[in-house]
Short mmCIF file of C-alpha atoms in Angstrom, two decimals:
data_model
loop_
_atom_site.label_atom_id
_atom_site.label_comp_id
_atom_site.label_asym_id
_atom_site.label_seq_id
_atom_site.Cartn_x
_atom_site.Cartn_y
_atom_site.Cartn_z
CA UNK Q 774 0.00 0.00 0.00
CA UNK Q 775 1.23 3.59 -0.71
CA UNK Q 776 1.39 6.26 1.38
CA UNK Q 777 -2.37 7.31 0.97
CA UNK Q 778 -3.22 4.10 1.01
CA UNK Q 779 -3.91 3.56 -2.62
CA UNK Q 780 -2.59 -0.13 -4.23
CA UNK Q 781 1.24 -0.37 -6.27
CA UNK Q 782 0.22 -0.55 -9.44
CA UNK Q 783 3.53 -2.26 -10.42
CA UNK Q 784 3.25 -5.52 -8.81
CA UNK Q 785 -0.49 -6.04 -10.43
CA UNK Q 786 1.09 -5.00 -14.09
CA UNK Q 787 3.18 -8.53 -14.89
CA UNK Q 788 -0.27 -10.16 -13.81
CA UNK Q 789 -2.55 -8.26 -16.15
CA UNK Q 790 0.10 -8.80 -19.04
CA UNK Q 791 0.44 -12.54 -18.18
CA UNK Q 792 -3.73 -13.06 -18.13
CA UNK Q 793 -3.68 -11.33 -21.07
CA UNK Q 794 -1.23 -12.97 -22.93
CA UNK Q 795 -3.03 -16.38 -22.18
CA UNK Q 796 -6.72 -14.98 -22.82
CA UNK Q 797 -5.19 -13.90 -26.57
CA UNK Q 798 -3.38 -16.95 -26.82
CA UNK Q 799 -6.82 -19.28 -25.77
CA UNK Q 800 -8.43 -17.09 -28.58
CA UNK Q 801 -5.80 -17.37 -30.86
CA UNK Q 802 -5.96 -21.30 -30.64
CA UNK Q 803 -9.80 -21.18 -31.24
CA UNK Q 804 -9.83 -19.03 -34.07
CA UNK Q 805 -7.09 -21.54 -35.56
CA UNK Q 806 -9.33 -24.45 -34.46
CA UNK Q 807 -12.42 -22.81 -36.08
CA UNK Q 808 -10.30 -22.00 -39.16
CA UNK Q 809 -8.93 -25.86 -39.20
CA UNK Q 810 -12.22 -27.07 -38.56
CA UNK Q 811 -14.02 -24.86 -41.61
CA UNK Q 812 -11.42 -25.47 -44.03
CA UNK Q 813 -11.63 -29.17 -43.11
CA UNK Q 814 -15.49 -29.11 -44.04
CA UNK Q 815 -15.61 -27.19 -47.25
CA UNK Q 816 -12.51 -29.25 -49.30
CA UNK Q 817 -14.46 -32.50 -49.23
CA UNK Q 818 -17.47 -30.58 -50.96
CA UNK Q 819 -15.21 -29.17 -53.04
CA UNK Q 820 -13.52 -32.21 -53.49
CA UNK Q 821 -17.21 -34.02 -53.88
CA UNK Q 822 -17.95 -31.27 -56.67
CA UNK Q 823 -15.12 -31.68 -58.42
CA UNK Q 824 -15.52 -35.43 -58.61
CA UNK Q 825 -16.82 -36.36 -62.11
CA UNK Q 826 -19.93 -38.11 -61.55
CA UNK Q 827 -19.43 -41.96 -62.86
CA UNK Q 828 -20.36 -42.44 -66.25
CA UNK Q 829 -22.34 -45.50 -66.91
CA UNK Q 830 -20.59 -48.71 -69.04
CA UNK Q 831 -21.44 -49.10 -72.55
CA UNK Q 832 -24.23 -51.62 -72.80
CA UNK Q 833 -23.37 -54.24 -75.50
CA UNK Q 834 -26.09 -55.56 -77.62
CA UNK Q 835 -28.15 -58.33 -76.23
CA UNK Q 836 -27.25 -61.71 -77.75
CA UNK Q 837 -30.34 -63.13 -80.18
CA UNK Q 838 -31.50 -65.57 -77.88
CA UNK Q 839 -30.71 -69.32 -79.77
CA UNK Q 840 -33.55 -71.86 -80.92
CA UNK Q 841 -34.04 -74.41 -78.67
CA UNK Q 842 -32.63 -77.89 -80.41
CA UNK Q 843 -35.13 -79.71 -82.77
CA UNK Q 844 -35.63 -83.23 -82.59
CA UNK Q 845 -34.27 -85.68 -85.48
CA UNK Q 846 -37.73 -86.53 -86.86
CA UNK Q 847 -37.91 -89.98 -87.58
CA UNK Q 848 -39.06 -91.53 -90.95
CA UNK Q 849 -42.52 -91.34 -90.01
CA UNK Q 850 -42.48 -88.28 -88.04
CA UNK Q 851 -41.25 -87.06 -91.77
CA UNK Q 852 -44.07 -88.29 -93.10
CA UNK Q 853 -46.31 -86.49 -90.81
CA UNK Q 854 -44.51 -83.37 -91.06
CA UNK Q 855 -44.01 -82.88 -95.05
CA UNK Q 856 -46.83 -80.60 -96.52
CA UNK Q 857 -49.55 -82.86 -99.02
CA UNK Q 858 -48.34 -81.79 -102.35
CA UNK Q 859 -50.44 -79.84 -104.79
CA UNK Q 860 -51.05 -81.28 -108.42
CA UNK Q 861 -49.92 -79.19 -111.24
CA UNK Q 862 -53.06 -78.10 -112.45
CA UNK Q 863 -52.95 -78.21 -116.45
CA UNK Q 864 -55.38 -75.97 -118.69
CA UNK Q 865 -57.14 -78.48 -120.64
CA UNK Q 866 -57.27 -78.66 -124.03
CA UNK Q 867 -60.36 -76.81 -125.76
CA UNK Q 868 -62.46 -79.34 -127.77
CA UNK Q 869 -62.43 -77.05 -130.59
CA UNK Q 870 -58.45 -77.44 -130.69
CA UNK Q 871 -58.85 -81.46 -129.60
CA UNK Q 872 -60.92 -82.08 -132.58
CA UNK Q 873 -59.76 -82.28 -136.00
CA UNK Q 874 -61.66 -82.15 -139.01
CA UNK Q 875 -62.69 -85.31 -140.03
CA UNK Q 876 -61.33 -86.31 -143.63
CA UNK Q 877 -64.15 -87.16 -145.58
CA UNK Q 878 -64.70 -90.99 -146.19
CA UNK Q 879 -64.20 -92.33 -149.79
CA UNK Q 880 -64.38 -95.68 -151.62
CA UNK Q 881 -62.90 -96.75 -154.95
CA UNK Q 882 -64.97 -97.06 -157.64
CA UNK Q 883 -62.85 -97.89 -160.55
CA UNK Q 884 -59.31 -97.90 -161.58
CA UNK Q 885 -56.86 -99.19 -163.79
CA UNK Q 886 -52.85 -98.83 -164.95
CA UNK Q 887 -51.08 -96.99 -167.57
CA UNK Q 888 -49.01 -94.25 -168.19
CA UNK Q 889 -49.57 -90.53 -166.88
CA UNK Q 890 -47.87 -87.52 -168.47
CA UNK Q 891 -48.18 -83.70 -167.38
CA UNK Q 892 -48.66 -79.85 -168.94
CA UNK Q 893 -48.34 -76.50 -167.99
CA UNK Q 894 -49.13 -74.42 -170.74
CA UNK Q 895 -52.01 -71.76 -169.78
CA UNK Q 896 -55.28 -72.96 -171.81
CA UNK Q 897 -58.97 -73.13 -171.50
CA UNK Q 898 -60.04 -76.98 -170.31
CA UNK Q 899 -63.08 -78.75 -171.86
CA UNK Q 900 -64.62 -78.05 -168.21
CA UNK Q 901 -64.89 -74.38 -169.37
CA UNK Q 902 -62.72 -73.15 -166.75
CA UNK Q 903 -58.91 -72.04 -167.26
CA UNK Q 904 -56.26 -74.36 -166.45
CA UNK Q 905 -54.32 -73.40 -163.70
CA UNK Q 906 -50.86 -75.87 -163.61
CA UNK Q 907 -50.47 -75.12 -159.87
CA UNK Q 908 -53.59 -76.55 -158.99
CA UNK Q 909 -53.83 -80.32 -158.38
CA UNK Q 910 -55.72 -81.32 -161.55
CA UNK Q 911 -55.86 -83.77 -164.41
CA UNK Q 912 -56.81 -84.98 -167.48
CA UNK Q 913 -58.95 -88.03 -168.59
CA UNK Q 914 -60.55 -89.26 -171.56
CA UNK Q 915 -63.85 -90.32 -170.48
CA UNK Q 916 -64.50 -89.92 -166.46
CA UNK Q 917 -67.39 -87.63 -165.21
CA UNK Q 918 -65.36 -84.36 -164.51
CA UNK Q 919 -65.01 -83.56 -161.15
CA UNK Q 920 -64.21 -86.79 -160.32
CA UNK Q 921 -61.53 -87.69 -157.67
CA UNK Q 922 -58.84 -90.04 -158.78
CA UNK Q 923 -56.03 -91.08 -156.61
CA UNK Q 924 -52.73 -91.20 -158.82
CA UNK Q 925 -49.69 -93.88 -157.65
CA UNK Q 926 -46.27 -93.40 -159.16
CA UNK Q 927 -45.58 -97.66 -159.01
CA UNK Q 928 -41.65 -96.02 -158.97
CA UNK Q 929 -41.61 -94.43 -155.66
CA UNK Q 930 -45.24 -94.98 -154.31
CA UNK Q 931 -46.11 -91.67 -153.86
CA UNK Q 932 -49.55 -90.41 -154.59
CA UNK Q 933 -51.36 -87.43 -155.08
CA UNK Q 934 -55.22 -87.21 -155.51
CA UNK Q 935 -56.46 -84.82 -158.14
CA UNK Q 936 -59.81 -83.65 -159.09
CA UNK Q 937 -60.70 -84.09 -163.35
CA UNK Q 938 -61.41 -81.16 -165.08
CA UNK Q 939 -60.11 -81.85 -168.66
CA UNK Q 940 -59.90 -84.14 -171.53
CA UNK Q 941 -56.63 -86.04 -172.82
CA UNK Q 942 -54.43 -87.53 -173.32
CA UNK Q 943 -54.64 -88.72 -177.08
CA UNK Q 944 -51.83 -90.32 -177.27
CA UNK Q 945 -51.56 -94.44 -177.27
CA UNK Q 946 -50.82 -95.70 -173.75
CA UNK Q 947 -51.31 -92.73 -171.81
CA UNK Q 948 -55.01 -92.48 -169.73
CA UNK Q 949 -53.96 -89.70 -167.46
CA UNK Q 950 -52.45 -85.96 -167.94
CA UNK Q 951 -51.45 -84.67 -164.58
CA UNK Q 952 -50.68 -80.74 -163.66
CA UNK Q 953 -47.64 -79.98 -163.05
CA UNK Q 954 -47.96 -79.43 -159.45
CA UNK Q 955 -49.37 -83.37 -159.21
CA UNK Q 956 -46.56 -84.30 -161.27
CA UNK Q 957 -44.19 -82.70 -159.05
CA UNK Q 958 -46.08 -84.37 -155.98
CA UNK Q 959 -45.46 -87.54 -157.24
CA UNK Q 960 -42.14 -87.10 -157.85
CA UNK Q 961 -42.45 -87.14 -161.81
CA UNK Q 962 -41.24 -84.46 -163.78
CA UNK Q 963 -37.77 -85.75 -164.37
CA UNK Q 964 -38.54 -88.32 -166.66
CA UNK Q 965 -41.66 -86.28 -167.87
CA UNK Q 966 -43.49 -90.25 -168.35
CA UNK Q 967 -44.44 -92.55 -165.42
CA UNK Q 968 -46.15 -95.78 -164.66
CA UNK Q 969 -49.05 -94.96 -162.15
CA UNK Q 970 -51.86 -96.89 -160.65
CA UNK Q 971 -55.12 -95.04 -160.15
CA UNK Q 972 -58.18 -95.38 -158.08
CA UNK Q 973 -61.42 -93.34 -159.04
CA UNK Q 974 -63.09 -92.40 -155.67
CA UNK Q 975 -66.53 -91.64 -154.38
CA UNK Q 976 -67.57 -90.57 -150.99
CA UNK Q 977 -68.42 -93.78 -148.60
#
């Protein structure tokens, strides 16, 4: 105490400094704990925000899911299984192109052998019409005309039937003159002269 009874101040002055010292140090610490503490919370958000978010795995097509094994079938289970097959179903025929036209049935009437020439030249027959040496016609002395005759070359056998319209030959041997185009059916014009057989036909 002083004189007038009033405290030293110097004796209390180290004790003020020294509380004061540790109340700044005690606030020091918690402000660095607080600090710590605060930057200890935010870097894992940061760290969570800067964390690319996982990015899923490519999906690979799915597979085609495989047929279930068939059974070997058995010879009758193939029998069973195969499909009836369908005929071929065919257009028929029309009867119009089925049927042909009927040749007309003839007999023979007469007939004989001799000797057959031909002619061409252009002329007027005893008929009245105009001969015509592509037409498959002939001569004869006495048959009706119009008459059919078959004519037979007895060298090849080939015959031609030809429809009288004429008179002739006169010449000795001869009974029939052929057209040219039945001489050339019979396979005569070469020798100009042929042995035939001949048939004088009617209808049956």
């Amino acid at each position: 105490m002083g004189i007038f009874g009033t405290p030293r101040p110097a004796k209390r002055l180290p004790l003020i400094l020294v509380a004061s010292g540790v109340a700044v140090a005690v606030i020091a610490a918690g402000a660095i704990a607080l600090l710590t503490s605060a930057s200890g919370s935010t870097r894992p958000a940061a760290a969570a925000q800067n964390v690319p978010a996982p990015t899923a795995a490519p999906t690979s097509p799915a597979a085609p899911l495989a047929d279930a094994p068939r059974p070997t079938p058995t010879r009758a289970s193939r029998g069973k299984e195969r499909a009836p097959r369908l005929k071929e179903i065919r257009p028929r025929p029309s009867s119009a192109a089925k049927k042909k036209p009927a040749k007309p049935r003839t007999r023979v009437v007469g007939g004989g052998s001799c000797e057959a020439s031909y002619y061409w030249e252009g002329q007027m027959t005893a008929s009245g019409e105009r001969f015509d040496p592509s037409e498959l016609t002939a001569a004869h002395k006495t048959l009706p005309m119009g008459s059919k005759v078959r004519v037979t070359n007895k060298n090849n056998g080939r015959s031609v039937t030809v429809r009288i319209n004429d008179r002739g030959p006169f010449v000795s041997g001869r009974c029939l003159d052929l057209s040219k185009a039945a001489m050339t059916k019979v396979g005569g014009t070469g020798s100009g002269v042929i042995p035939v057989r001949y048939q004088v036909l009617a209808r049956a």
